[in-house]
PDB file of C-alpha atoms and ligand atoms in Angstrom:
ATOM      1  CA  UNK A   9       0.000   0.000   0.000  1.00  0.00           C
ATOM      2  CA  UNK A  10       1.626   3.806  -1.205  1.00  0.00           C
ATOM      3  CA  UNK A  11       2.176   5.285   2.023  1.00  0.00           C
ATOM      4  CA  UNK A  12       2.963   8.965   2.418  1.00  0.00           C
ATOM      5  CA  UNK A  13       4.510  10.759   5.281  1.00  0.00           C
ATOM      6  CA  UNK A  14       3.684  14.617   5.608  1.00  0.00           C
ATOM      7  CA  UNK A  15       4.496  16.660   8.168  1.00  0.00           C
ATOM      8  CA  UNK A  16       1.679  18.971   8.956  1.00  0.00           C
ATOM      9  CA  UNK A  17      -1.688  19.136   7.144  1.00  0.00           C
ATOM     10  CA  UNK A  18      -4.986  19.968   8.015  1.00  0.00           C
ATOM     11  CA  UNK A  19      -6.744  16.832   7.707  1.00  0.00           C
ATOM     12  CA  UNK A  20      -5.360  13.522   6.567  1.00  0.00           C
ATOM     13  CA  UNK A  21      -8.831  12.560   5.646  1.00  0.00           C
ATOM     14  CA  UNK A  22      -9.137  15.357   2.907  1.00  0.00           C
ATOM     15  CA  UNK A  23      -5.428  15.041   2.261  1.00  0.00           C
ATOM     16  CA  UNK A  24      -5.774  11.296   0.861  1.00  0.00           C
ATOM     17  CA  UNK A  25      -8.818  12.551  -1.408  1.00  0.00           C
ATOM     18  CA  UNK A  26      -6.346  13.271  -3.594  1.00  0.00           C
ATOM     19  CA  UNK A  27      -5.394  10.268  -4.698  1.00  0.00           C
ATOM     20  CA  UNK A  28      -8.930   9.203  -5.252  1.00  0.00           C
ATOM     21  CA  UNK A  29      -8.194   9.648  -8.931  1.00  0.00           C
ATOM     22  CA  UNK A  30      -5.685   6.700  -9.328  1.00  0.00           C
ATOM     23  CA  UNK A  31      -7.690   4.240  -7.396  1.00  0.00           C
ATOM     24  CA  UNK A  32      -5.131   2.945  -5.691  1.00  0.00           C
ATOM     25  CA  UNK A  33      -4.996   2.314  -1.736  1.00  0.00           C
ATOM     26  CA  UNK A  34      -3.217   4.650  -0.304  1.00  0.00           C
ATOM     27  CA  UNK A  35      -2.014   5.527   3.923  1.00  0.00           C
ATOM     28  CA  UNK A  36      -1.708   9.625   4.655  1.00  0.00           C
ATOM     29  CA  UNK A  37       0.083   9.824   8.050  1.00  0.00           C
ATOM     30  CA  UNK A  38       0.921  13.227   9.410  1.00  0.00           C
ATOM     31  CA  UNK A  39       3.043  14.322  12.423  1.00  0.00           C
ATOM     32  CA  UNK A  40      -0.151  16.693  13.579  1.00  0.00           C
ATOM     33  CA  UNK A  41      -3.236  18.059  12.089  1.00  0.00           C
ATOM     34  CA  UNK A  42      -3.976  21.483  12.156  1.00  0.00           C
ATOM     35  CA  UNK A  43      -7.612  20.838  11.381  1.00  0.00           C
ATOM     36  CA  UNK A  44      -8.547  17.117  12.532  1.00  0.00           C
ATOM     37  CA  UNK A  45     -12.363  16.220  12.440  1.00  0.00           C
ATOM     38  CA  UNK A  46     -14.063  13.855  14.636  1.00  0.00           C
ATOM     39  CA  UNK A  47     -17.190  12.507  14.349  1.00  0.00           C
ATOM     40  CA  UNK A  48     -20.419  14.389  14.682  1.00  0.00           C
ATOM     41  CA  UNK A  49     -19.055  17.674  12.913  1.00  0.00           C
ATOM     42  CA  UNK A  50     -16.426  17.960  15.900  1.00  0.00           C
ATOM     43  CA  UNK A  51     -12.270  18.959  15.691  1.00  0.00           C
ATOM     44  CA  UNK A  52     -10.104  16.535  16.763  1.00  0.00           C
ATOM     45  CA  UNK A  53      -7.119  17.747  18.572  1.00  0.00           C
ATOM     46  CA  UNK A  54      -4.038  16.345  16.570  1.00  0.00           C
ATOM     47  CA  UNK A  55      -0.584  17.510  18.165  1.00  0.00           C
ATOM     48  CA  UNK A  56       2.877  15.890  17.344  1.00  0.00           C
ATOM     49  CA  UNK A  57       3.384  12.924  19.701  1.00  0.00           C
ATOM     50  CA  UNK A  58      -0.075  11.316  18.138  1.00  0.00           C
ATOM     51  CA  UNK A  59      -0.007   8.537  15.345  1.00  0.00           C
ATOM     52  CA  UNK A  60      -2.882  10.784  12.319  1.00  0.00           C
ATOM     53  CA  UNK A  61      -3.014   8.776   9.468  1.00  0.00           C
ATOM     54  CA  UNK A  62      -6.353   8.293   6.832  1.00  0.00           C
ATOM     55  CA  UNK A  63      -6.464   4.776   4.195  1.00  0.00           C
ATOM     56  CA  UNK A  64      -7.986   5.355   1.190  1.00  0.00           C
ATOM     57  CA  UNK A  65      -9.022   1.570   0.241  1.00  0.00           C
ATOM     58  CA  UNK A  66     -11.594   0.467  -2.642  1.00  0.00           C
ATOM     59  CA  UNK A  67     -13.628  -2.196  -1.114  1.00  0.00           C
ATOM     60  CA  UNK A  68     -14.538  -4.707  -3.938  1.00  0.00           C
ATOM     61  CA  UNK A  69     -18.662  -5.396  -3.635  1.00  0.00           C
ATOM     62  CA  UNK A  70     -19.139  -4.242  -0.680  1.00  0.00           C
ATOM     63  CA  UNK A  71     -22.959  -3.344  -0.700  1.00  0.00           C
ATOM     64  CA  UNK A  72     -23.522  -0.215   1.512  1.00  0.00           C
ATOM     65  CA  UNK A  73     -25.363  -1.604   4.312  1.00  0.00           C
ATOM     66  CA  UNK A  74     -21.969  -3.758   5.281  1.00  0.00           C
ATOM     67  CA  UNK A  75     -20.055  -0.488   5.669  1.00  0.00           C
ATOM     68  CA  UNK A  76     -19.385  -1.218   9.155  1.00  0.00           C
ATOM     69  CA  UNK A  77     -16.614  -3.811   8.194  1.00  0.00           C
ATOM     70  CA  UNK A  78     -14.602  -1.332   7.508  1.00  0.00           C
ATOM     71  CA  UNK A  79     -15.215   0.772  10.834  1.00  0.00           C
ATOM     72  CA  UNK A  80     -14.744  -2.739  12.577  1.00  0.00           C
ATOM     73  CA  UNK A  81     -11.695  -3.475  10.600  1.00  0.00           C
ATOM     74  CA  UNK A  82      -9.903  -0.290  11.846  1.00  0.00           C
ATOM     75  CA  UNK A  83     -10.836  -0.949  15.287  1.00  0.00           C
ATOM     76  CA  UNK A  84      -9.183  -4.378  15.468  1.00  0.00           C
ATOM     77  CA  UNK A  85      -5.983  -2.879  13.922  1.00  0.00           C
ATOM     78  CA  UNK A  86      -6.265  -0.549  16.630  1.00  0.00           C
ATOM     79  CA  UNK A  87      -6.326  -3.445  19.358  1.00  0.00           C
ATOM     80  CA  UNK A  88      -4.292  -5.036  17.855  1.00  0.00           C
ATOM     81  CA  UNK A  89      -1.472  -2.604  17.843  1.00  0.00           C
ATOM     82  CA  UNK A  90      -1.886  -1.246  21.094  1.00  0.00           C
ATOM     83  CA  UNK A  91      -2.191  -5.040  22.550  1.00  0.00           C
ATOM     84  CA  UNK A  92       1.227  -5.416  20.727  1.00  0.00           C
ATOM     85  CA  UNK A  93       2.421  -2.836  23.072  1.00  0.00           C
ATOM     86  CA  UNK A  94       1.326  -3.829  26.325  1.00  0.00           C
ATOM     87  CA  UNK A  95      -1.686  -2.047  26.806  1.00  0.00           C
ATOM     88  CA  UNK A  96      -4.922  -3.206  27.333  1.00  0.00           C
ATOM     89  CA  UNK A  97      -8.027  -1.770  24.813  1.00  0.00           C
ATOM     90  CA  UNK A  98     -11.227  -2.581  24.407  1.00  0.00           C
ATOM     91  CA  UNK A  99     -13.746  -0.673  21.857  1.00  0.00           C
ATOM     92  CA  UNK A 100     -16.163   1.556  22.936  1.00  0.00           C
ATOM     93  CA  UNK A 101     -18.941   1.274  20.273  1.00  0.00           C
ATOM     94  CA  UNK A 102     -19.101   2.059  17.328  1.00  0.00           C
ATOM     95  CA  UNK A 103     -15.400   3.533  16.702  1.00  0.00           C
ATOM     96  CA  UNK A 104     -13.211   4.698  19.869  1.00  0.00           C
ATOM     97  CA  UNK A 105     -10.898   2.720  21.495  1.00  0.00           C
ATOM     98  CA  UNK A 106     -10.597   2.809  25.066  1.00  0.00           C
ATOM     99  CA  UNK A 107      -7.537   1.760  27.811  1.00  0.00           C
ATOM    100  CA  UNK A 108      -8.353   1.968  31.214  1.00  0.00           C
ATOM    101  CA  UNK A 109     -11.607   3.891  30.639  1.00  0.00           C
ATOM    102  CA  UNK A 110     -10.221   7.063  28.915  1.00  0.00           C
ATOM    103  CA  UNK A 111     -10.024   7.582  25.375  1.00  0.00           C
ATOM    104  CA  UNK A 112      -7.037   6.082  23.336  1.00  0.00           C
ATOM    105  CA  UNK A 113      -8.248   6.384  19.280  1.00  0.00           C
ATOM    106  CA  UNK A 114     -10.844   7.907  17.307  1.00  0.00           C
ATOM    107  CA  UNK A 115     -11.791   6.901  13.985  1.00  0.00           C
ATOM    108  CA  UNK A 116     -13.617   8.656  11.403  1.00  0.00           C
ATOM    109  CA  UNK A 117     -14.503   6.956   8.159  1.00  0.00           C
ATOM    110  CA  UNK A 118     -16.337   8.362   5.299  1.00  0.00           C
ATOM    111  CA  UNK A 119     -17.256   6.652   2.436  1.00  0.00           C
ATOM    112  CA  UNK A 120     -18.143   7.091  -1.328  1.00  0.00           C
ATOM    113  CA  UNK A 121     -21.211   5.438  -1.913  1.00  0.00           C
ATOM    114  CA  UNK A 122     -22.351   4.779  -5.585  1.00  0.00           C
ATOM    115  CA  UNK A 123     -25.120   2.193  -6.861  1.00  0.00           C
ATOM    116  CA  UNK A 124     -25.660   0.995  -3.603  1.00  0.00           C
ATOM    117  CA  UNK A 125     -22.012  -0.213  -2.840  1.00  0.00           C
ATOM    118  CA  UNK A 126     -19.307   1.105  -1.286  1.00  0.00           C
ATOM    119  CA  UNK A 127     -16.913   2.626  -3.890  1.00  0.00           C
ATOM    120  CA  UNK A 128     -14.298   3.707  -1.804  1.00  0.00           C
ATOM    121  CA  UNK A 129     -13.565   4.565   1.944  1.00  0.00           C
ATOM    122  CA  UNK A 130     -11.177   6.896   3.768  1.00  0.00           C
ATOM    123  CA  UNK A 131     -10.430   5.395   7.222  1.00  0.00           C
ATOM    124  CA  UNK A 132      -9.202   8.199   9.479  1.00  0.00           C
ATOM    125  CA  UNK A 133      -7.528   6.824  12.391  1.00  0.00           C
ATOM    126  CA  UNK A 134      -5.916   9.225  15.092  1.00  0.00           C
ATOM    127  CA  UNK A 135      -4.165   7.349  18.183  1.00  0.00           C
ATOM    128  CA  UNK A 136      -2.472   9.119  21.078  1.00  0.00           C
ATOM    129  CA  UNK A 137       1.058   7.683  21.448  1.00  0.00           C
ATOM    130  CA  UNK A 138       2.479  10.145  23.691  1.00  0.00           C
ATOM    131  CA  UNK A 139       1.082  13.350  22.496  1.00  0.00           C
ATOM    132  CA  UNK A 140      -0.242  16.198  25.436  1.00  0.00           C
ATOM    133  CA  UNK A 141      -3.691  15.099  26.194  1.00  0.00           C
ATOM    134  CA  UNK A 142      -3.833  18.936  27.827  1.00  0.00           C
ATOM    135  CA  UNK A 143      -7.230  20.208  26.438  1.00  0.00           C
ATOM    136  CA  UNK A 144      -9.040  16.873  25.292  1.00  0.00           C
ATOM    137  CA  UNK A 145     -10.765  15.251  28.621  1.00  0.00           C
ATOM    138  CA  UNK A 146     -10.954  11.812  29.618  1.00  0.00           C
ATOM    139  CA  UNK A 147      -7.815  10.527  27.082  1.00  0.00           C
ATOM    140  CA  UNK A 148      -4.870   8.504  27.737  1.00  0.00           C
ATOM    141  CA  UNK A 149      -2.081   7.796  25.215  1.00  0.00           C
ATOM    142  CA  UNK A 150      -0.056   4.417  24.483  1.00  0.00           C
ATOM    143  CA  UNK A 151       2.705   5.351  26.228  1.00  0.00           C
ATOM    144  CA  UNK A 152       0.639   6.044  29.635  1.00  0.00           C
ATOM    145  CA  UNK A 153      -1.442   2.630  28.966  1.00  0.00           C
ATOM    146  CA  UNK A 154       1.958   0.411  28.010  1.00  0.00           C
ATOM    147  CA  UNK A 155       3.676   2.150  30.849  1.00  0.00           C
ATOM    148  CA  UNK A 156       6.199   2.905  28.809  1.00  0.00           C
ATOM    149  CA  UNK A 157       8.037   5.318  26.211  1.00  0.00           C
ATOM    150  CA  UNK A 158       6.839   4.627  23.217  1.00  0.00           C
ATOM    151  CA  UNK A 159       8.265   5.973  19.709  1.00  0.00           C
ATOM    152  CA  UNK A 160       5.507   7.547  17.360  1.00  0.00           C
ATOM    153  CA  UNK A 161       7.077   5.904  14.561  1.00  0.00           C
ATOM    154  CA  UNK A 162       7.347   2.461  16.179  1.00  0.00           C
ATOM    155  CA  UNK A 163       3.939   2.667  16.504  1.00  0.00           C
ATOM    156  CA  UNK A 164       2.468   3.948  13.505  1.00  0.00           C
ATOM    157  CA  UNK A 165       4.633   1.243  11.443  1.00  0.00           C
ATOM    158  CA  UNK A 166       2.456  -1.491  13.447  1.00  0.00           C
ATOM    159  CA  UNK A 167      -0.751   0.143  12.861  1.00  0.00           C
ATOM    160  CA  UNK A 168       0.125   0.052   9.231  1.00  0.00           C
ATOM    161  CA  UNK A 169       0.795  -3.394   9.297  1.00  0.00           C
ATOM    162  CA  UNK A 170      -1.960  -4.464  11.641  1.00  0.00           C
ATOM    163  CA  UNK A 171      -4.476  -2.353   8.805  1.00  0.00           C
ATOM    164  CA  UNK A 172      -2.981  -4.508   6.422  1.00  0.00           C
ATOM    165  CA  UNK A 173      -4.135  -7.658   7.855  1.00  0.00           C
ATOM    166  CA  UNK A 174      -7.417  -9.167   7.780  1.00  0.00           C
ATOM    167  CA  UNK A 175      -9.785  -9.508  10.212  1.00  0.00           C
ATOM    168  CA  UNK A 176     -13.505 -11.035  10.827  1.00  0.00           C
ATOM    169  CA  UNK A 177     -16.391  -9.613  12.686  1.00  0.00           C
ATOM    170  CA  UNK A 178     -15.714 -12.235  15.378  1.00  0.00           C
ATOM    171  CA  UNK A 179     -12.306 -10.253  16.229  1.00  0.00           C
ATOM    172  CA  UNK A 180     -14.272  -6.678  16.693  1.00  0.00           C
ATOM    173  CA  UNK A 181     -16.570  -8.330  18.867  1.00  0.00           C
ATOM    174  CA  UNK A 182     -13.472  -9.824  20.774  1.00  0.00           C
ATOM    175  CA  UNK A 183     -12.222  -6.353  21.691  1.00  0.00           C
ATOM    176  CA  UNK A 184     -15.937  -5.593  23.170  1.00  0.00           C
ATOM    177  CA  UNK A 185     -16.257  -5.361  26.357  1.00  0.00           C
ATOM    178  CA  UNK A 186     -19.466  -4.023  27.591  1.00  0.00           C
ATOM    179  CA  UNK A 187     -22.144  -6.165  26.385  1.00  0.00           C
ATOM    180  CA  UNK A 188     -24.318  -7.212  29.164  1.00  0.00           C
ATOM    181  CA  UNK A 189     -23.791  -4.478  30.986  1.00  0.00           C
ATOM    182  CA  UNK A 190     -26.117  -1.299  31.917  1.00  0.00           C
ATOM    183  CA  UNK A 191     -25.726   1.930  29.466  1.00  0.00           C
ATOM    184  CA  UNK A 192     -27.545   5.254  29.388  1.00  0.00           C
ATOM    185  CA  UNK A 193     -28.542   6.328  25.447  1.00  0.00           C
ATOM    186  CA  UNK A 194     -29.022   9.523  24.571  1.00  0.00           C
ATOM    187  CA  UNK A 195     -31.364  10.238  21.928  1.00  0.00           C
ATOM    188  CA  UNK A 196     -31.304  13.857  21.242  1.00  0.00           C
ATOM    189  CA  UNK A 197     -32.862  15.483  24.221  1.00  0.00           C
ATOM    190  CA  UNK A 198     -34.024  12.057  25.871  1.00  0.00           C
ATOM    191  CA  UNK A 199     -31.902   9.927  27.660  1.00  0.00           C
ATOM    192  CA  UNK A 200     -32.692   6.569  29.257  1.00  0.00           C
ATOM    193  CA  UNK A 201     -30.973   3.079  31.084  1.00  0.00           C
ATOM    194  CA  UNK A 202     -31.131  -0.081  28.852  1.00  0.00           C
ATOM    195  CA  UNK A 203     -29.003  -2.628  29.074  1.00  0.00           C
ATOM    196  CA  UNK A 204     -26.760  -3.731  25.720  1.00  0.00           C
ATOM    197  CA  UNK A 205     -27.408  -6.668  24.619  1.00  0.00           C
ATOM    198  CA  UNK A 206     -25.597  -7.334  20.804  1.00  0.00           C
ATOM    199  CA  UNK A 207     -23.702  -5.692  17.889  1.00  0.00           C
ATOM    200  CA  UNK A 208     -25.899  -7.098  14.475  1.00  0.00           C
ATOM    201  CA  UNK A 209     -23.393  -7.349  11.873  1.00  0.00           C
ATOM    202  CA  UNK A 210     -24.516  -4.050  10.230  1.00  0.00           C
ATOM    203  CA  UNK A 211     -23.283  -2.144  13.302  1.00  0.00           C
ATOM    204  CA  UNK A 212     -26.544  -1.159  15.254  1.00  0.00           C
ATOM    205  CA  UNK A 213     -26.365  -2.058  18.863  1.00  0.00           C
ATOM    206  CA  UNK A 214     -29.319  -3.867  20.417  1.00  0.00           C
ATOM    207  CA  UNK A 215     -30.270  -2.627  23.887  1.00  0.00           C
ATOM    208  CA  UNK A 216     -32.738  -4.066  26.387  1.00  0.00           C
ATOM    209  CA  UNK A 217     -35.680  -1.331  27.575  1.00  0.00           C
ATOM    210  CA  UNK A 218     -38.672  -2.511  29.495  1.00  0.00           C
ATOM    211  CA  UNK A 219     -38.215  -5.526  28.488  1.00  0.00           C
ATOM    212  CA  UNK A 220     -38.486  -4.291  24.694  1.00  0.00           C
ATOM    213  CA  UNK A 221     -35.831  -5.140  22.283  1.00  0.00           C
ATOM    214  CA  UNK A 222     -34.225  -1.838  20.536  1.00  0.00           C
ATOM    215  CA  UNK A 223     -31.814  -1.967  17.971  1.00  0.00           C
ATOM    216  CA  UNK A 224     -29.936   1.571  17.474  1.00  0.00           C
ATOM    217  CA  UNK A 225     -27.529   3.480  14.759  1.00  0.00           C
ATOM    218  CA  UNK A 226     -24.432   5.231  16.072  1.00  0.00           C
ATOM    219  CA  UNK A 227     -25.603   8.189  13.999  1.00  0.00           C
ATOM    220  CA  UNK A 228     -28.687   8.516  15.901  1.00  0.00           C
ATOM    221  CA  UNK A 229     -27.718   8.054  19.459  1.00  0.00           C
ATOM    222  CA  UNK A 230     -24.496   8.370  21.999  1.00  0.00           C
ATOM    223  CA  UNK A 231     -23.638   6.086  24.085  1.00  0.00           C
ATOM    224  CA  UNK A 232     -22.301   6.378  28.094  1.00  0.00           C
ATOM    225  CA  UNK A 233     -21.151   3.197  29.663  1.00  0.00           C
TER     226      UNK A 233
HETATM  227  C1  LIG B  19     -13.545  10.819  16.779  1.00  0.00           C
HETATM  228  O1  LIG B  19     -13.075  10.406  17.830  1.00  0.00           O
HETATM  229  O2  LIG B  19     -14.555  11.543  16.766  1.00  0.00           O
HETATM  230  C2  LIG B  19     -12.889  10.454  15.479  1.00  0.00           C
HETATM  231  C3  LIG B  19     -11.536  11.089  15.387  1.00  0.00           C
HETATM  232  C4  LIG B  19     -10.811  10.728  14.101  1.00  0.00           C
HETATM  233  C5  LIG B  19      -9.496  11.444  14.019  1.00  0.00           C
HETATM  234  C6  LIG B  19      -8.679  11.012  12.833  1.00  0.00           C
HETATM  235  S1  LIG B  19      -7.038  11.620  12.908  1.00  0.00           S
HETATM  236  C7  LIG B  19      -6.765  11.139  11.268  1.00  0.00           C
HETATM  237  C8  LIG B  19      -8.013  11.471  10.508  1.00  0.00           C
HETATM  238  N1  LIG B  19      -8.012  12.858  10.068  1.00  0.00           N
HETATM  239  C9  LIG B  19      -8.987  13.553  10.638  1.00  0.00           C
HETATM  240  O3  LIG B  19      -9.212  14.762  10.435  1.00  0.00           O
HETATM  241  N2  LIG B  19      -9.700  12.788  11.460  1.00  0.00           N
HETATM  242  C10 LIG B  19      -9.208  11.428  11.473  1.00  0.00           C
END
């Protein structure tokens, strides 16, 4: 996979847009963002010290309802990676990664859509490795969760690799930790205790209400465990 290095950019995920054109998969890193974007129209604070990289990969068939592979993919490399180092992560549905509670990644993808499949997908990926956390609340990097000093580089290298590798459904749900356990959702203004029950396949979470199975999108709801 072409991977390119930059230093600073605004956004990896707009940055990798550019090689949309050649249809070829391609890794952005950079050493900080000056304009990272989280989900839900947020910024994502992106100093040096953080691993900021966006995939551009062309999924082959991939009808648009099974998006969430992708999502679930980048997770597990996540996991992966940061399990390599010592650390122990679980996902916090449907994309952060979590050590000890606080917030470790974020991922952001957007994809093309066209005729009902997915035509391409940038996979933004942004993992505190021993960046300041000053400013962002409830975070942790690698370094704090491996107990150790850990080199950006080192780490981005094994996300890289650990992207490259495949992974099954069975391995996201592997790295989930919360199932069975009590949540509050929070649907727009109303908020209420269910208890989370499954992730389907397609990515909606099924929660227990009353007795009344619910089964919710990430883009309609939050989530506090
Ligand atoms: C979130 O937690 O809301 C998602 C954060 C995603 C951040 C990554 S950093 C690399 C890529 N470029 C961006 O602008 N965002 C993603």
């Amino acid at each position: 996979m072409k991977t390119i290095l930059l230093d600073a950019v605004g956004s990896t995920n707009d940055a990798v847009r550019r090689y949309l054109p050649a249809r070829e998969n391609t890794i952005v890193c950079a050493r900080r963002q000056t304009a990272g974007r989280g989900t839900k129209s947020r910024s994502f604070l992106s100093e040096e010290g953080g691993v900021y990289l966006s995939a551009l990969i062309f999924p082959s068939d991939m009808p648009a309802p099974e998006a969430f592979r992708v999502m679930a993919h980048a997770a597990v490399a996540v996991c992966r990676t940061a399990s390599a180092f010592g650390a122990e992560p679980e996902i916090k549905w449907p994309n952060d990664v979590l050590a000890q509670g606080r917030k470790l990644c974020g991922i952001l993808i957007e994809n093309g859509v066209a005729a009902g499949k997915v035509d391409h997908s940038v996979v933004g990926i942004g993992l505190n490795v021993c960046n300041s956390l000053h400013g962002i609340e409830n975070a942790i990097t690698l370094s704090e969760a491996a107990s150790r000093a850990l080199s950006v580089e080192t780490v981005r290298d094994a996300l890289i690799a650990n992207f490259r590798q495949s992974s099954t459904f069975g391995d996201y749900l592997s790295f989930v930790h919360f199932l069975g356990r009590d949540v509050e959702v929070i649907e727009g203004e109303a908020r209420y205790r269910a208890v989370a029950r499954r992730i389907a396949e397609d990515g909606r979470l099924e929660v227990e209400c009353g007795g009344e199975l619910r089964l919710l999108s990430a883009a309609e709801i939050s989530l506090r465990i």
